[in-house]
CSV table of C-alpha atoms in Angstrom, one decimal:
chain,number,residue,atom,x,y,z
J,1,UNK,CA,0.1,0.0,0.1
J,2,UNK,CA,1.0,3.6,-0.7
J,3,UNK,CA,1.4,5.8,2.4
J,4,UNK,CA,-0.7,8.7,1.4
J,5,UNK,CA,-1.0,11.9,3.1
J,6,UNK,CA,-3.3,14.1,1.0
J,7,UNK,CA,-3.1,18.0,2.6
J,8,UNK,CA,-3.8,20.0,-0.6
J,9,UNK,CA,-3.6,23.7,-1.3
J,10,UNK,CA,-6.7,24.5,-3.2
J,11,UNK,CA,-6.2,26.6,-6.3
J,12,UNK,CA,-6.4,27.2,-9.9
J,13,UNK,CA,-4.2,24.4,-10.6
J,14,UNK,CA,-1.7,22.1,-8.7
J,15,UNK,CA,0.6,20.0,-10.6
J,16,UNK,CA,3.5,18.6,-8.4
J,17,UNK,CA,4.9,14.9,-10.7
J,18,UNK,CA,6.9,12.5,-9.0
J,19,UNK,CA,9.2,10.6,-11.1
J,20,UNK,CA,7.6,7.1,-11.9
J,21,UNK,CA,11.3,5.4,-11.7
J,22,UNK,CA,11.4,6.0,-8.2
J,23,UNK,CA,9.2,3.4,-7.5
J,24,UNK,CA,10.1,-0.2,-8.0
J,25,UNK,CA,9.8,-1.1,-12.0
J,26,UNK,CA,10.5,-4.5,-13.8
J,27,UNK,CA,13.1,-4.1,-15.8
J,28,UNK,CA,11.4,-4.9,-19.2
J,29,UNK,CA,9.0,-1.6,-18.2
J,30,UNK,CA,11.7,0.5,-17.6
J,31,UNK,CA,11.3,1.6,-21.3
J,32,UNK,CA,7.5,2.7,-21.3
J,33,UNK,CA,8.1,4.5,-17.8
J,34,UNK,CA,10.8,6.4,-19.1
J,35,UNK,CA,8.9,7.6,-22.3
J,36,UNK,CA,5.5,8.1,-20.8
J,37,UNK,CA,6.3,9.3,-16.9
J,38,UNK,CA,4.3,12.0,-17.4
J,39,UNK,CA,1.5,9.9,-17.0
J,40,UNK,CA,1.9,7.7,-14.6
J,41,UNK,CA,3.8,9.0,-12.0
J,42,UNK,CA,1.6,10.2,-8.6
J,43,UNK,CA,0.4,13.6,-9.4
J,44,UNK,CA,-2.2,16.3,-7.7
J,45,UNK,CA,-4.2,18.8,-10.5
J,46,UNK,CA,-6.8,20.8,-8.4
J,47,UNK,CA,-9.0,22.9,-10.4
J,48,UNK,CA,-12.2,25.5,-10.3
J,49,UNK,CA,-14.5,22.3,-11.4
J,50,UNK,CA,-12.6,19.4,-11.0
J,51,UNK,CA,-10.0,17.2,-9.3
J,52,UNK,CA,-7.4,15.1,-10.5
J,53,UNK,CA,-5.6,12.6,-8.5
J,54,UNK,CA,-3.2,10.4,-10.6
J,55,UNK,CA,-1.5,7.8,-8.2
J,56,UNK,CA,1.3,5.5,-9.4
J,57,UNK,CA,0.9,1.5,-8.6
J,58,UNK,CA,3.0,-1.1,-8.1
J,59,UNK,CA,-0.1,-4.0,-9.1
J,60,UNK,CA,-3.2,-3.6,-9.0
J,61,UNK,CA,-6.5,-4.9,-6.6
J,62,UNK,CA,-9.7,-3.8,-5.5
J,63,UNK,CA,-8.1,-3.7,-2.1
J,64,UNK,CA,-5.9,-0.6,-3.2
J,65,UNK,CA,-8.1,1.5,-5.4
J,66,UNK,CA,-10.6,1.3,-2.2
J,67,UNK,CA,-7.8,2.7,-0.4
J,68,UNK,CA,-7.1,5.3,-2.8
J,69,UNK,CA,-10.7,6.3,-3.0
J,70,UNK,CA,-11.1,6.8,1.0
J,71,UNK,CA,-8.1,9.0,0.4
J,72,UNK,CA,-8.9,11.2,-2.1
J,73,UNK,CA,-12.4,11.2,-0.3
J,74,UNK,CA,-10.9,12.9,2.8
J,75,UNK,CA,-9.7,15.8,1.0
J,76,UNK,CA,-13.1,17.2,-0.2
J,77,UNK,CA,-15.0,19.0,1.3
J,78,UNK,CA,-18.6,19.3,-0.9
J,79,UNK,CA,-20.5,15.9,-2.4
J,80,UNK,CA,-18.8,15.4,-5.6
J,81,UNK,CA,-19.0,12.6,-8.7
J,82,UNK,CA,-16.2,10.3,-9.6
J,83,UNK,CA,-14.7,8.0,-11.9
J,84,UNK,CA,-11.1,6.6,-12.6
J,85,UNK,CA,-9.6,5.6,-15.3
J,86,UNK,CA,-6.4,3.2,-15.3
J,87,UNK,CA,-3.0,3.8,-17.2
J,88,UNK,CA,-1.4,0.2,-18.3
J,89,UNK,CA,0.8,-1.9,-20.3
J,90,UNK,CA,-0.2,-4.0,-23.2
J,91,UNK,CA,2.3,-6.8,-25.2
J,92,UNK,CA,2.1,-8.0,-28.5
J,93,UNK,CA,1.5,-11.3,-28.9
J,94,UNK,CA,3.2,-11.7,-31.6
J,95,UNK,CA,6.4,-9.1,-32.0
J,96,UNK,CA,6.6,-8.6,-28.1
J,97,UNK,CA,6.1,-5.0,-28.4
J,98,UNK,CA,4.9,-2.8,-25.3
J,99,UNK,CA,1.9,-0.7,-25.9
J,100,UNK,CA,0.9,2.2,-23.2
J,101,UNK,CA,-2.8,3.1,-22.8
J,102,UNK,CA,-2.5,6.3,-20.8
J,103,UNK,CA,-5.8,7.3,-18.6
J,104,UNK,CA,-8.1,10.3,-19.7
J,105,UNK,CA,-11.3,10.7,-18.8
J,106,UNK,CA,-12.5,9.2,-22.3
J,107,UNK,CA,-10.4,5.8,-22.0
J,108,UNK,CA,-10.1,3.1,-19.5
J,109,UNK,CA,-12.9,4.5,-17.2
J,110,UNK,CA,-13.8,1.9,-14.9
J,111,UNK,CA,-17.3,3.2,-15.0
J,112,UNK,CA,-20.4,3.9,-18.3
J,113,UNK,CA,-20.7,7.0,-16.1
J,114,UNK,CA,-19.6,9.1,-12.9
J,115,UNK,CA,-21.0,8.1,-9.4
J,116,UNK,CA,-22.6,10.9,-7.2
J,117,UNK,CA,-21.3,10.8,-3.9
J,118,UNK,CA,-23.4,12.9,-1.1
J,119,UNK,CA,-23.5,11.2,1.8
J,120,UNK,CA,-22.2,7.6,4.0
J,121,UNK,CA,-24.7,5.4,1.6
J,122,UNK,CA,-23.2,6.6,-1.6
J,123,UNK,CA,-19.7,6.0,-0.4
J,124,UNK,CA,-20.6,2.9,0.9
J,125,UNK,CA,-21.8,1.5,-2.6
J,126,UNK,CA,-19.3,3.1,-4.6
J,127,UNK,CA,-16.6,1.3,-2.1
J,128,UNK,CA,-18.3,-2.6,-3.3
J,129,UNK,CA,-18.7,-1.8,-7.0
J,130,UNK,CA,-15.1,-0.9,-6.6
J,131,UNK,CA,-14.4,-4.2,-4.7
J,132,UNK,CA,-16.6,-6.2,-7.3
J,133,UNK,CA,-14.4,-4.8,-10.5
J,134,UNK,CA,-13.2,-7.1,-13.1
J,135,UNK,CA,-10.1,-5.6,-14.2
J,136,UNK,CA,-10.0,-7.8,-17.6
J,137,UNK,CA,-13.4,-6.8,-18.4
J,138,UNK,CA,-11.9,-3.2,-18.3
J,139,UNK,CA,-9.6,-3.6,-20.7
J,140,UNK,CA,-9.3,-2.1,-23.7
J,141,UNK,CA,-7.4,-3.2,-26.3
J,142,UNK,CA,-6.7,-2.3,-30.5
J,143,UNK,CA,-7.2,-6.1,-31.3
J,144,UNK,CA,-7.0,-9.6,-30.0
J,145,UNK,CA,-3.2,-9.5,-30.6
J,146,UNK,CA,-2.5,-7.3,-27.7
J,147,UNK,CA,-2.4,-8.7,-24.2
J,148,UNK,CA,-3.3,-6.8,-20.8
J,149,UNK,CA,0.2,-7.6,-18.8
J,150,UNK,CA,0.4,-4.3,-16.2
J,151,UNK,CA,-1.6,-1.3,-14.6
J,152,UNK,CA,1.1,1.4,-14.1
J,153,UNK,CA,-1.5,4.3,-12.5
J,154,UNK,CA,-5.0,4.8,-11.0
J,155,UNK,CA,-6.4,8.2,-11.6
J,156,UNK,CA,-9.3,10.2,-9.8
J,157,UNK,CA,-11.4,12.2,-11.7
J,158,UNK,CA,-13.3,14.4,-8.9
J,159,UNK,CA,-16.1,16.8,-10.3
J,160,UNK,CA,-17.2,19.3,-7.7
J,161,UNK,CA,-20.9,19.8,-7.2
J,162,UNK,CA,-20.2,24.0,-4.9
J,163,UNK,CA,-22.5,24.2,-2.2
J,164,UNK,CA,-23.7,21.1,-1.7
J,165,UNK,CA,-21.8,20.2,1.3
J,166,UNK,CA,-21.3,16.1,2.4
J,167,UNK,CA,-22.1,17.3,6.1
J,168,UNK,CA,-23.8,21.1,7.3
J,169,UNK,CA,-24.1,22.6,10.3
J,170,UNK,CA,-27.2,22.3,11.6
J,171,UNK,CA,-29.8,23.3,15.2
J,172,UNK,CA,-31.2,19.9,16.8
J,173,UNK,CA,-33.9,20.2,18.9
J,174,UNK,CA,-33.6,20.8,23.0
J,175,UNK,CA,-34.1,17.0,23.2
J,176,UNK,CA,-31.2,16.0,21.8
J,177,UNK,CA,-28.7,18.0,22.8
J,178,UNK,CA,-29.7,17.8,26.3
J,179,UNK,CA,-29.6,14.2,26.2
J,180,UNK,CA,-26.4,13.0,28.1
J,181,UNK,CA,-26.3,9.2,26.1
J,182,UNK,CA,-26.2,11.3,22.8
J,183,UNK,CA,-23.3,13.2,21.2
J,184,UNK,CA,-24.8,15.5,19.0
J,185,UNK,CA,-21.3,16.3,17.3
J,186,UNK,CA,-21.8,20.3,17.3
J,187,UNK,CA,-19.3,21.9,19.1
J,188,UNK,CA,-16.1,21.1,19.5
J,189,UNK,CA,-13.7,20.6,23.2
J,190,UNK,CA,-14.1,24.2,23.9
J,191,UNK,CA,-17.2,24.5,23.5
J,192,UNK,CA,-17.8,26.1,20.2
J,193,UNK,CA,-20.0,25.2,18.1
J,194,UNK,CA,-18.7,23.9,14.4
J,195,UNK,CA,-19.0,26.0,10.9
J,196,UNK,CA,-17.0,24.5,8.8
J,197,UNK,CA,-19.2,21.8,7.4
J,198,UNK,CA,-17.3,18.8,8.0
J,199,UNK,CA,-20.3,17.4,10.5
J,200,UNK,CA,-20.3,13.7,8.3
J,201,UNK,CA,-16.8,13.3,8.7
J,202,UNK,CA,-16.8,13.9,12.5
J,203,UNK,CA,-19.2,10.9,12.3
């Protein structure tokens, strides 16, 4: 698993790319990583309407997908739509030639359309979808002469929904606020009310 601590500075655009060769790369794929490193290396692009989170991975697994999605999810402050694309390497059966398919909004998508994430139910439903994905069925090949050999990176496309908070402050009725058996999560340790619209995360 990659140990990622996503602390992003939001702005019009942020592009901080790590060299893909710094990761453990099999010798036979070195040329692919050198030629297409800008598409493979871990990087983040924060935009006004869409954020892109690209992660270089050493191997593909549903567990890794879920782990990365949770990291991306925690970086969001509003509801959003999400889709995922993969960068991968194909090999020609006869010539042995390698071909790289890079991730994009229109290529190697794991889902036909973006999924809406507004609450914990949406989040959990999306995670279940990630766990049930059949990778081979998602691989796009120019012909049957090409076979899938490796996933190089996974890219999350986050389509922002400004003004639709995942959680927001709300006044609760007195019978809930005064119930000692209920943690209303409306005030911090100093007794000040939360105003950061992150009650969903505190839950």
